[in-house]
Coordinates of C-alpha atoms (C1' of nucleotides) in Angstrom, one line a residue:
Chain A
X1 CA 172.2 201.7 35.0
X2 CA 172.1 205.0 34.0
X3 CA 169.1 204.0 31.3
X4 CA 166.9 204.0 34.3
X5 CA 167.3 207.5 35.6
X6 CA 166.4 208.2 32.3
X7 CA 163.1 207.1 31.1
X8 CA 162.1 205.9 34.8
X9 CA 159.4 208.5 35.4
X10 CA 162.0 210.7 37.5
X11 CA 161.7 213.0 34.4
X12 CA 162.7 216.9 33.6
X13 CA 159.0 217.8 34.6
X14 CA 159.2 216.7 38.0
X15 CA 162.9 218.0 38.7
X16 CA 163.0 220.4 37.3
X17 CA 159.4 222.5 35.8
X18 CA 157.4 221.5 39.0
X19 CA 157.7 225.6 40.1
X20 CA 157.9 227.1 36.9
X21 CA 154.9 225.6 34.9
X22 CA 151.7 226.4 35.3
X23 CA 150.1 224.7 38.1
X24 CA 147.0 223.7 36.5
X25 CA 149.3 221.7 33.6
X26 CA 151.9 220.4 35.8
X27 CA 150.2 216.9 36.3
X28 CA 149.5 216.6 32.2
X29 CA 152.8 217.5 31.7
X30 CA 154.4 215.2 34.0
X31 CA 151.6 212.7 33.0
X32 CA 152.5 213.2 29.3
X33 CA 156.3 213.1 29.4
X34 CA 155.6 209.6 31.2
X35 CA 153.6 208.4 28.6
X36 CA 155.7 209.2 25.8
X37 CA 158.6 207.8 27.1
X38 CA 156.5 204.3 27.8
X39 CA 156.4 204.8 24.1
X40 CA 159.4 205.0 22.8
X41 CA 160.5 202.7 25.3
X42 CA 158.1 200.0 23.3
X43 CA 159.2 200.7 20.2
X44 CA 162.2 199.4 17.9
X45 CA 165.7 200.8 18.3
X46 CA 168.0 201.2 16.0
X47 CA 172.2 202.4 16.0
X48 CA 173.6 203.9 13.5
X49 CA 177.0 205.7 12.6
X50 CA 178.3 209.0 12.9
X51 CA 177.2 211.0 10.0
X52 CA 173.8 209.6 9.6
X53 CA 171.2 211.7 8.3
X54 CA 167.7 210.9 10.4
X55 CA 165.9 214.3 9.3
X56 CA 166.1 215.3 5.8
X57 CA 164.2 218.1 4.4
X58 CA 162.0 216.3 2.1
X59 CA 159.5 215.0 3.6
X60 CA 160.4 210.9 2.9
X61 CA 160.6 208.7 5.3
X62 CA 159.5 210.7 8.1
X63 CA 160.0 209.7 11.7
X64 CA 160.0 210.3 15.6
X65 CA 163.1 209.8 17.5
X66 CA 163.9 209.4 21.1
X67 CA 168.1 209.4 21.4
X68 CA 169.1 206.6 23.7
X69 CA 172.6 207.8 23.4
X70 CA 174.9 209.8 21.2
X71 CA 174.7 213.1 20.6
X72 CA 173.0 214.6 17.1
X73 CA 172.5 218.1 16.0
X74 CA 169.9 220.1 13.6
X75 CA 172.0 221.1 10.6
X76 CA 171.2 223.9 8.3
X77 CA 173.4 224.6 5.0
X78 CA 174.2 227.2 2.9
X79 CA 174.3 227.0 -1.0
X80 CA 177.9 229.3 -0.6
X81 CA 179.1 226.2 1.8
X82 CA 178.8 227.6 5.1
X83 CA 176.4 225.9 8.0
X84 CA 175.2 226.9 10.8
X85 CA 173.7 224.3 13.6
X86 CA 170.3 225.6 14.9
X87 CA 170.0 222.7 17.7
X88 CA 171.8 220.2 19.9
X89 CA 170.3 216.9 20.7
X90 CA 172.1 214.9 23.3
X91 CA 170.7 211.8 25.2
X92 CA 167.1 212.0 26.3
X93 CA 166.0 214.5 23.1
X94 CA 163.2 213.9 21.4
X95 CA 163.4 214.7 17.8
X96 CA 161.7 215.2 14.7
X97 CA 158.7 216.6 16.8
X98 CA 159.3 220.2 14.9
X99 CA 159.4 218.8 12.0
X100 CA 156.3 217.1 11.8
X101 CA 154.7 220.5 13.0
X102 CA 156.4 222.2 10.3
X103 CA 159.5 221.7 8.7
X104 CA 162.4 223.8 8.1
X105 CA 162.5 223.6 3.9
X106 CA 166.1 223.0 4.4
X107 CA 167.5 221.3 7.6
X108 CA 168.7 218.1 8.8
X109 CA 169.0 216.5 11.9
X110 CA 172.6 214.4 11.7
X111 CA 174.4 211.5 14.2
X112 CA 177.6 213.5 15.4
X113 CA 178.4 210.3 17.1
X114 CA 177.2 206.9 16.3
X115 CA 173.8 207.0 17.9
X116 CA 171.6 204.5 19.1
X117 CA 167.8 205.9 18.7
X118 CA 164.4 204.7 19.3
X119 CA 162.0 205.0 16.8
X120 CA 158.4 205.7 16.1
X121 CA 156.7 206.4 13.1
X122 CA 155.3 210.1 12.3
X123 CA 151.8 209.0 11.7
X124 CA 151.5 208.9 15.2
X125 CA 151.8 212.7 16.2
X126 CA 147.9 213.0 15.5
X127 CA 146.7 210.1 18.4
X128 CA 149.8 212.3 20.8
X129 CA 147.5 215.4 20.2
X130 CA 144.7 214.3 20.8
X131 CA 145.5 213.0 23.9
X132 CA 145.6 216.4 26.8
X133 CA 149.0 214.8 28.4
X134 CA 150.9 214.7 25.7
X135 CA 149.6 217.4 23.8
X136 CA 150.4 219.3 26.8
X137 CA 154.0 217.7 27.3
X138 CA 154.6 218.2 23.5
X139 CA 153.6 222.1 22.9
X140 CA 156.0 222.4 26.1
X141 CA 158.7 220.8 24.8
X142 CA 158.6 222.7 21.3
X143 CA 158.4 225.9 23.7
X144 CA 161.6 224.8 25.4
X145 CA 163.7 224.8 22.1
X146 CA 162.6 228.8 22.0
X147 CA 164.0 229.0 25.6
X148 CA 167.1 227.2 24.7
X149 CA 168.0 229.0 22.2
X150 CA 167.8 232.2 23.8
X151 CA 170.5 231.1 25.6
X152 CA 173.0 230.5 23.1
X153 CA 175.7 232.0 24.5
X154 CA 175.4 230.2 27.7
X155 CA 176.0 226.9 25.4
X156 CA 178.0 225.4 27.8
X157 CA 176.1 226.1 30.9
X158 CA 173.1 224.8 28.9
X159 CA 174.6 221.5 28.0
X160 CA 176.0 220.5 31.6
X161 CA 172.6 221.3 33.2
X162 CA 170.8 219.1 30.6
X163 CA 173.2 216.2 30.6
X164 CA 173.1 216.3 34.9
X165 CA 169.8 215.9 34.7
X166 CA 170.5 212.7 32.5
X167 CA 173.3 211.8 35.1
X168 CA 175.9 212.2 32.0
X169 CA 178.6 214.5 34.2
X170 CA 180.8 212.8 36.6
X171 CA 182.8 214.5 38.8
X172 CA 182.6 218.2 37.0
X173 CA 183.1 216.7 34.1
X174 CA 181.3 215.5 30.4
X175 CA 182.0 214.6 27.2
X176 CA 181.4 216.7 24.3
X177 CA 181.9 215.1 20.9
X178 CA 181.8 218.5 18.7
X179 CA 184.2 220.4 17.2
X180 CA 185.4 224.3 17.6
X181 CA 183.7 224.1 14.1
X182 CA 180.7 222.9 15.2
X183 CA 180.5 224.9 18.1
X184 CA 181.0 228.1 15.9
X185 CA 178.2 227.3 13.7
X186 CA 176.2 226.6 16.8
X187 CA 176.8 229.8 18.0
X188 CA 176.7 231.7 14.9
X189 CA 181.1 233.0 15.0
X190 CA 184.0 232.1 13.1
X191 CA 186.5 228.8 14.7
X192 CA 189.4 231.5 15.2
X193 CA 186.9 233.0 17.5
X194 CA 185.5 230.3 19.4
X195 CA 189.4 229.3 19.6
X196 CA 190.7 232.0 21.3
X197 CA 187.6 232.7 23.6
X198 CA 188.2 229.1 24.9
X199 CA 191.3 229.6 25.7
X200 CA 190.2 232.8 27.4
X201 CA 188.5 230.8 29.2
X202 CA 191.0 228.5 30.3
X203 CA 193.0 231.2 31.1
X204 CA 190.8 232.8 33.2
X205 CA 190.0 229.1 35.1
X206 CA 186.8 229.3 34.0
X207 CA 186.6 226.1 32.3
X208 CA 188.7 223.8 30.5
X209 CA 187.4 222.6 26.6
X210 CA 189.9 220.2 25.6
X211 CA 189.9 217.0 23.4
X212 CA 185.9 216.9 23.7
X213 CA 186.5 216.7 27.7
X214 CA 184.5 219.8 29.5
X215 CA 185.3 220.9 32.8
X216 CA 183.9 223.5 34.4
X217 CA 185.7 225.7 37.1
X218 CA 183.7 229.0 37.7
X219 CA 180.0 228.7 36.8
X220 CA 178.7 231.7 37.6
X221 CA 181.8 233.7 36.2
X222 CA 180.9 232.1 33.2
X223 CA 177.3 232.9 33.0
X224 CA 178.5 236.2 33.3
X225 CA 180.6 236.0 31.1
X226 CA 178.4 234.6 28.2
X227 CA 175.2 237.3 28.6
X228 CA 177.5 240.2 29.3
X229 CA 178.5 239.0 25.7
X230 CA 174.7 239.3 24.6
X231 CA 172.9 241.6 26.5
X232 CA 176.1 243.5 29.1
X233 CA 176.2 242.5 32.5
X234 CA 172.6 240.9 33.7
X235 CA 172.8 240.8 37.2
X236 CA 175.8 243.6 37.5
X237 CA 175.2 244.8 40.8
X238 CA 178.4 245.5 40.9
X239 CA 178.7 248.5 38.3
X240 CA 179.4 251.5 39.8
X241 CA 176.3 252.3 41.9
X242 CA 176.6 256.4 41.2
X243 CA 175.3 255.6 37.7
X244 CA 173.0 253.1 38.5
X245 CA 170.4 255.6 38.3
X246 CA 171.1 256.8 35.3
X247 CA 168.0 255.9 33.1
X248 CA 169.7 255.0 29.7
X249 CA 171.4 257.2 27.5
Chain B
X1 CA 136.1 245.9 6.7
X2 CA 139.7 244.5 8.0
X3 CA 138.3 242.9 10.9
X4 CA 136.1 240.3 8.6
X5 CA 139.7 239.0 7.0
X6 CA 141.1 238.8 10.4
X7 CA 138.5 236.5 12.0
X8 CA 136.1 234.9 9.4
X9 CA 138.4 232.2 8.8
X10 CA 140.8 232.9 6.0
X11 CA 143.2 232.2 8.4
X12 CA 147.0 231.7 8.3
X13 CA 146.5 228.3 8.2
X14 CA 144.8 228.3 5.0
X15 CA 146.7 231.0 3.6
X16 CA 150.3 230.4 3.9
X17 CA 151.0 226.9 5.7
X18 CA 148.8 224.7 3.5
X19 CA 152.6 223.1 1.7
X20 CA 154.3 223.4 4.8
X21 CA 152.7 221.4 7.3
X22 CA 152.8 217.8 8.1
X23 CA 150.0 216.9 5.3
X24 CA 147.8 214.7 8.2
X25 CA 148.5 217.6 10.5
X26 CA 146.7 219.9 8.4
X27 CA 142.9 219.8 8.9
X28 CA 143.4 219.9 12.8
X29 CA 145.6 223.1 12.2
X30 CA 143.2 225.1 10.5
X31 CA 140.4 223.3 12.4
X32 CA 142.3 224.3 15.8
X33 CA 142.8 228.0 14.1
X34 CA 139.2 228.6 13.6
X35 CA 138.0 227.0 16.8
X36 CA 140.6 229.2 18.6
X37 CA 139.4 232.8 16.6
X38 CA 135.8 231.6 17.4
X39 CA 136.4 232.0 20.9
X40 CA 138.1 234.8 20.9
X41 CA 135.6 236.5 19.2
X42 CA 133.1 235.7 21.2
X43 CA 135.4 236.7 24.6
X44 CA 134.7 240.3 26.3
X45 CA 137.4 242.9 24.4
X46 CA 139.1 245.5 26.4
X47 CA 140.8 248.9 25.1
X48 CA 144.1 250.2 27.1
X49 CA 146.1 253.0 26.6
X50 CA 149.9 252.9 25.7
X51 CA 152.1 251.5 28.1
X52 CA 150.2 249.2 29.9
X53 CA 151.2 245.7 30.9
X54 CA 149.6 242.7 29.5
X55 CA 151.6 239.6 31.5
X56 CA 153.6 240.2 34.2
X57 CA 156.0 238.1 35.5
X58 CA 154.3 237.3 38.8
X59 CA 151.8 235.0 37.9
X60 CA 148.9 237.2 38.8
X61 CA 146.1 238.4 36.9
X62 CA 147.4 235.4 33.8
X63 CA 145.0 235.8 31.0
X64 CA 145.4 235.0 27.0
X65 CA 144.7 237.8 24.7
X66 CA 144.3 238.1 20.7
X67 CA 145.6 241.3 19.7
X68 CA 142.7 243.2 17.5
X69 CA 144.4 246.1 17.4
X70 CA 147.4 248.0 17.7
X71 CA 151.2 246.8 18.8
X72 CA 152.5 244.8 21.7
X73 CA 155.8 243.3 22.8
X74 CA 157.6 241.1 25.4
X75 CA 160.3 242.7 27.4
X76 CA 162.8 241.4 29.3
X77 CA 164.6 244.5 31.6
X78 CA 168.3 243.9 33.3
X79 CA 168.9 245.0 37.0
X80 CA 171.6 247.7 34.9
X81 CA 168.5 249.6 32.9
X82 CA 169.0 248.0 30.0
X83 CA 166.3 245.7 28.2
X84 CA 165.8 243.3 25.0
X85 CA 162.6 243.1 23.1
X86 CA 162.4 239.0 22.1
X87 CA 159.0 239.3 20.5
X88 CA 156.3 242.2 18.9
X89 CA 153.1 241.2 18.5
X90 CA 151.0 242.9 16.2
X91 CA 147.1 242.7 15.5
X92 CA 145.7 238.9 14.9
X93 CA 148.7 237.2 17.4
X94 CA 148.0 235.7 20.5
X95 CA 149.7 236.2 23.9
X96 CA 150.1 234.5 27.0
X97 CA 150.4 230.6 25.7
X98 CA 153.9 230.5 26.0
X99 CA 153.8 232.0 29.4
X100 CA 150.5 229.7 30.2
X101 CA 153.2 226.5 29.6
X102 CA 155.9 228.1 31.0
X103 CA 156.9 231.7 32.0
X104 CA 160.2 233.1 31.5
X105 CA 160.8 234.7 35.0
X106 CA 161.7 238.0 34.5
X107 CA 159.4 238.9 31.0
X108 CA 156.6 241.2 30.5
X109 CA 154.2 241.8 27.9
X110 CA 153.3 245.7 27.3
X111 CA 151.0 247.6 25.4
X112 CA 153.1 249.8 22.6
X113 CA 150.0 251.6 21.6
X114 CA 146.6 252.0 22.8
X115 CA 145.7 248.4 22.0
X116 CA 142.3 246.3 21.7
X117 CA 142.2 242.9 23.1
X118 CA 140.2 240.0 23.2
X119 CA 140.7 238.2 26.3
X120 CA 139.9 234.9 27.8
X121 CA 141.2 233.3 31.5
X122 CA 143.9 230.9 31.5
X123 CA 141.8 228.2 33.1
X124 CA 140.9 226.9 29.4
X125 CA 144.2 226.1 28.3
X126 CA 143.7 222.8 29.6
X127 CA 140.7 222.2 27.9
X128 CA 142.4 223.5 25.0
X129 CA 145.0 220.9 24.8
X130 CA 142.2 218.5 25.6
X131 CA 141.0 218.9 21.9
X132 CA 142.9 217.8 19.2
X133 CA 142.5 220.4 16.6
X134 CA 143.4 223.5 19.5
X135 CA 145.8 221.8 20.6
X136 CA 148.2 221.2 17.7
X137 CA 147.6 225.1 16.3
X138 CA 148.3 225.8 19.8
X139 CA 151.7 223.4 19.5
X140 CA 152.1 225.1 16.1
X141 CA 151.8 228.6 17.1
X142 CA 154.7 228.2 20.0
X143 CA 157.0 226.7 17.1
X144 CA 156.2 229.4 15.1
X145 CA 157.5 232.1 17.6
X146 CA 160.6 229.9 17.3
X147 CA 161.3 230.1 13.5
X148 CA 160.5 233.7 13.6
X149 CA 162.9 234.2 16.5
X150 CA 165.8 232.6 13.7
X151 CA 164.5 235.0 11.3
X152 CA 165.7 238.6 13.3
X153 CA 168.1 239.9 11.3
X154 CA 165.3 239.9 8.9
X155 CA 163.0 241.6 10.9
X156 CA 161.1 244.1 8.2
X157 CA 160.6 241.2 5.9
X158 CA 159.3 239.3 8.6
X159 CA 156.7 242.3 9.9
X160 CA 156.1 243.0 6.3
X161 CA 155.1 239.1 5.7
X162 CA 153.2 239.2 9.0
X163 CA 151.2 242.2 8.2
X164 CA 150.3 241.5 5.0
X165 CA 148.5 238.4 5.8
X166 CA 146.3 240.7 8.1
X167 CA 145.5 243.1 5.6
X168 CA 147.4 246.1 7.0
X169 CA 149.5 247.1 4.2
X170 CA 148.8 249.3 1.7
X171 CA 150.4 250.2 -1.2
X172 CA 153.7 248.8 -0.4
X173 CA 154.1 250.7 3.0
X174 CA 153.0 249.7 6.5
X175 CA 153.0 250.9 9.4
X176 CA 155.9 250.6 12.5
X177 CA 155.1 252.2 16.1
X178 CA 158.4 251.0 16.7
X179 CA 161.0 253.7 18.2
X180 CA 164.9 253.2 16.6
X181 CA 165.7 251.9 20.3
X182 CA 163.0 249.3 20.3
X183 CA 164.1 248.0 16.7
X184 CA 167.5 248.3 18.8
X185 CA 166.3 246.2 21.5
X186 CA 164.5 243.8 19.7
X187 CA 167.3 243.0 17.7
X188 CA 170.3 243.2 20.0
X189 CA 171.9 246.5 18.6
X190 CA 172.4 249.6 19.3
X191 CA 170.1 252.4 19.2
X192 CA 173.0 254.3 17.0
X193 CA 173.8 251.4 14.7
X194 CA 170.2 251.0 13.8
X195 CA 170.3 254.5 12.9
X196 CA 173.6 254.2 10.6
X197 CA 172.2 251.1 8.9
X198 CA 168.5 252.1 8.2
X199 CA 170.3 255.4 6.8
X200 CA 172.2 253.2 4.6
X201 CA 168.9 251.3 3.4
X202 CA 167.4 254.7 2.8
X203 CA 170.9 255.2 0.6
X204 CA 170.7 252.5 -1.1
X205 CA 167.1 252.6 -2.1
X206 CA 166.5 249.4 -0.1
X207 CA 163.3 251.0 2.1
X208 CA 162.3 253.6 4.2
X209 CA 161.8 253.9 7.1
X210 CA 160.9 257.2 8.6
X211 CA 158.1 258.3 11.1
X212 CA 157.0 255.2 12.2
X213 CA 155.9 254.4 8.0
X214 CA 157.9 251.6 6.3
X215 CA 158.3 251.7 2.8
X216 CA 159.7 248.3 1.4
X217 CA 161.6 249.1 -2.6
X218 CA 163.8 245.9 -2.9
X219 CA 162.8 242.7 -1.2
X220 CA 165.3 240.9 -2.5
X221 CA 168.3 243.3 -1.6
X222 CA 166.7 243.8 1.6
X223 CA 166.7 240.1 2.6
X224 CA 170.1 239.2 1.2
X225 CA 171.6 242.3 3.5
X226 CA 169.4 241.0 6.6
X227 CA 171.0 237.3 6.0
X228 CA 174.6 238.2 5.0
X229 CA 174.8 240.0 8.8
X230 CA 174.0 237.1 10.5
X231 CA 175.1 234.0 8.4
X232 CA 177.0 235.6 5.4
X233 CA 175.3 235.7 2.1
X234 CA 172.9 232.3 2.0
X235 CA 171.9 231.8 -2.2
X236 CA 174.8 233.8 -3.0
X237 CA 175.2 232.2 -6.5
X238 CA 176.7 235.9 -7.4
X239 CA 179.2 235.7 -5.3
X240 CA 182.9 235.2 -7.4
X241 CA 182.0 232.3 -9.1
X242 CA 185.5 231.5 -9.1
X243 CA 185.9 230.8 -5.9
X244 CA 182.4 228.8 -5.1
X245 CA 183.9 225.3 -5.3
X246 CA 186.4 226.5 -2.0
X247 CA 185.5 224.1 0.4
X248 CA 185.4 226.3 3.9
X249 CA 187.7 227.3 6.3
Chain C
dC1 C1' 156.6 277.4 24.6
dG2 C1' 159.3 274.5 27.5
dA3 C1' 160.5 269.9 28.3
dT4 C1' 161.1 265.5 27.1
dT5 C1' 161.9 262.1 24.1
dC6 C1' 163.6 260.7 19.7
dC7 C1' 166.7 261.0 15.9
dT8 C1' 171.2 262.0 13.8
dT9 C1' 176.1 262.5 13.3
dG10 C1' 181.2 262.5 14.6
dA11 C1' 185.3 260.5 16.7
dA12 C1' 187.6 256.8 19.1
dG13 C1' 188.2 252.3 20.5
dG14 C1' 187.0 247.4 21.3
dT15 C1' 185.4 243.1 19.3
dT16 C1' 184.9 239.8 15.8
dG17 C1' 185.9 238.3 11.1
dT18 C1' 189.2 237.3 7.3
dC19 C1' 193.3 235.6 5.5
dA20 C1' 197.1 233.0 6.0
dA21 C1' 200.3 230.1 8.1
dC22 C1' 201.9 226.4 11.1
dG23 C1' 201.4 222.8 14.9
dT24 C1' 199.0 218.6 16.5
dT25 C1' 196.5 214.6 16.2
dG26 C1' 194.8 210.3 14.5
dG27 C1' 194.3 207.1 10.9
dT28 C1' 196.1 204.5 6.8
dG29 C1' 199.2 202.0 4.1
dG30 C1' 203.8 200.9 3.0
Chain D
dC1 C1' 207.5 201.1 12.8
dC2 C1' 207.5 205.0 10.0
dA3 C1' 205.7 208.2 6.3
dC4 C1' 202.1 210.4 4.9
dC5 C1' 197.7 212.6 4.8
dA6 C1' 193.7 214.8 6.3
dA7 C1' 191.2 217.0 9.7
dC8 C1' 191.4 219.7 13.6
dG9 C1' 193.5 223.2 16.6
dT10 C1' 196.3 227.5 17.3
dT11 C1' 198.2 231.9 16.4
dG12 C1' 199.4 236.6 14.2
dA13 C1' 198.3 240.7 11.4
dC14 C1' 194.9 243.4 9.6
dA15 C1' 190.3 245.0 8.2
dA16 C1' 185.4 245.5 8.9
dC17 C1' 181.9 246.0 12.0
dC18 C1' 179.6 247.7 16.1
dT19 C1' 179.7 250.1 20.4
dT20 C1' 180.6 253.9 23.4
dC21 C1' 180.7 258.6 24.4
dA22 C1' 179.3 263.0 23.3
dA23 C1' 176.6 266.6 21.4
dG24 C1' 173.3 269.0 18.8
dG25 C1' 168.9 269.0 15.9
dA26 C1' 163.9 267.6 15.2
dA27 C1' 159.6 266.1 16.7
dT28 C1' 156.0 265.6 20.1
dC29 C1' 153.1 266.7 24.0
dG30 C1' 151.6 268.9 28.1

DNA sequence: CGATTCCTTGAAGGTTGTCAACGTTGGTGG
DNA sequence: CCACCAACGTTGACAACCTTCAAGGAATCG
């Protein structure tokens, strides 16, 4: 049901890109996402458990992955313990595409959830670039991961617009399988701090993060909220307009 | 003299990538690399003064430029005055891919110094990804500006690194047209915190940085104080050994 | 040299991390 | 069913870090 939104040609290129890429690679991209997907949609699937490692740093047993479903994250450790997560992958990713390119000497890419993936074999990344659509559709999609993670702190924004587009929010609503650990190392604070910002948050009916169930209440307060954390008030119209022309300090 | 190493095809490729690429990816990288220098070399160059704007947000004018010489870097303003810095280009990097595939709305590229580029239209980046070899160091290059973008806090290793590839340090020391609330911007500080902590480098015999020349004494310090900022002492075998086997929390 | 921008420093206050404790939940085995 | 355990979530007190505000000194450029 929902598989066919999915890899049935109405992809992210055509909903979503068609204005913001360049016109003269919009058709290769929308032309290359197709193909890829045709791809993985041939080739073997597997499921496996929460926990499983798909990415390891060595280079053995390297692979392509679409996720089918589940959610998996890039996972980068510390010798003193500590983690951080560089990357999300939720339904729809593609992964392992970075790697190939150029791997981090020390991440992994884990199931969160158990996962079902497709699978491909890494050998294949030469014919995808030496083909213009998906060459195209790839170098985009590595450029995307830069964009997302610019937006860090609008995490949860960023995760209900990509799972809509994947039809995976019903009614305001969607799943997130992490914990406030996890979302700490995403977003590079401590779990005390991620605590008590999302019950801020609740507080402030912005939005509700509670047993791995998202709602969202107030979007835009909440986009505010998140880059007036990075960068103050983007957008702040609304600070007082006598100092507006004050050039910087 | 410095120009030969730039272009006559000891590239990065060859240089520092060689282990860390995808081993059947390789050929096509530095293949793509030289193909991409060639023609730049052979594209018309153009000298502008300080200032200037490179890319601008509007899609007019697009072109892609290698950087021969001097400093660039993207800026992204905020209706309120403020602006971030997400990337410095310096001589040898390439501009206006990123924003070829996809533009960030509201960026600009700008001339920090006079600056030579080389410049070719952005009608070839289709043909680009029509060839194999341009197309992955294209795909390359974009994931590249990714890791880099994880590597901030480490900024003057990373410019250092960069720089040194291209010839343009000497004796230890290099040169930063950088002003305090650039570094600021670029690396989400403020202008007066930059000034506390390079003080405190300076202190500690870390580096210097004064007038615009960077003088690099302890690597090693220097990198462990960029990484314990953002992530907390990574390869901290020092730290009380005592307590290394504590799980977390 | 005058003016502007940049650098530097102090004081005060807000934000986030650290440490530590306790509550809640869900699973496991008696 | 209950006891227990382990992981996760929640909260308080305090410290470290970073920002803001403000001001004065140094460098640069016409």
């Amino acid at each position: 049901m929902r598989e066919a939104s999915l890899f049935q040609g109405c992809g992210e290129i055509d909903q979503f890109r068609r204005s913001r890429c360049h016109p003269a690679l919009y058709e290769d991209l929308a032309q290359g996402e197709r193909e890829l997907h045709q791809m993985f949609r041939e080739a073997p699937s597997r499921t496996v458990p929460a926990g499983t490692v798909l990415v390891t740093p060595d280079r053995q047993s390297q692979s392509l992955y679409m996720l089918h479903r589940g959610w998996a994250c890039r996972v980068r450790e510390w010798p003193d313990g500590r983690s951080i997560i560089p990357e999300i992958y939720v339904a729809g990713d593609l992964i392992g595409f970075e790697t190939a390119l150029r791997m981090r000497p020390d991440d992994e890419v884990a199931a969160i959830q158990p996962v079902t993936v497709q699978v491909l074999e890494a050998d294949i990344v030469p014919t995808l670039f030496a083909r213009r659509s998906t060459a195209t559709y790839l170098a985009w999609l590595i450029g995307e991961t830069q964009r997302r993670a610019e937006r860090r702190a609008e995490m949860l924004v960023d995760l209900h617009e990509r799972l809509r587009r994947r039809d995976l929010v019903t009614a305001g609503s969607f799943n997130l399988p992490l914990t406030q650990q996890q979302i700490a190392d995403h977003l590079g604070l401590t779990v005390v701090h991620v605590n008590r910002t999302l019950r801020l948050l609740r507080e402030e009916k912005v939005a509700i993060v509670d047993k791995h169930v998202v709602i969202l209440h107030d979007m835009t307060r909440l986009r505010l909220l998140a880059s007036r954390e990075l960068n103050d008030a983007p957008g702040a119209e609304d600070a007082a307009p006598a100092e507006a022309a004050k050039p910087r300090s």
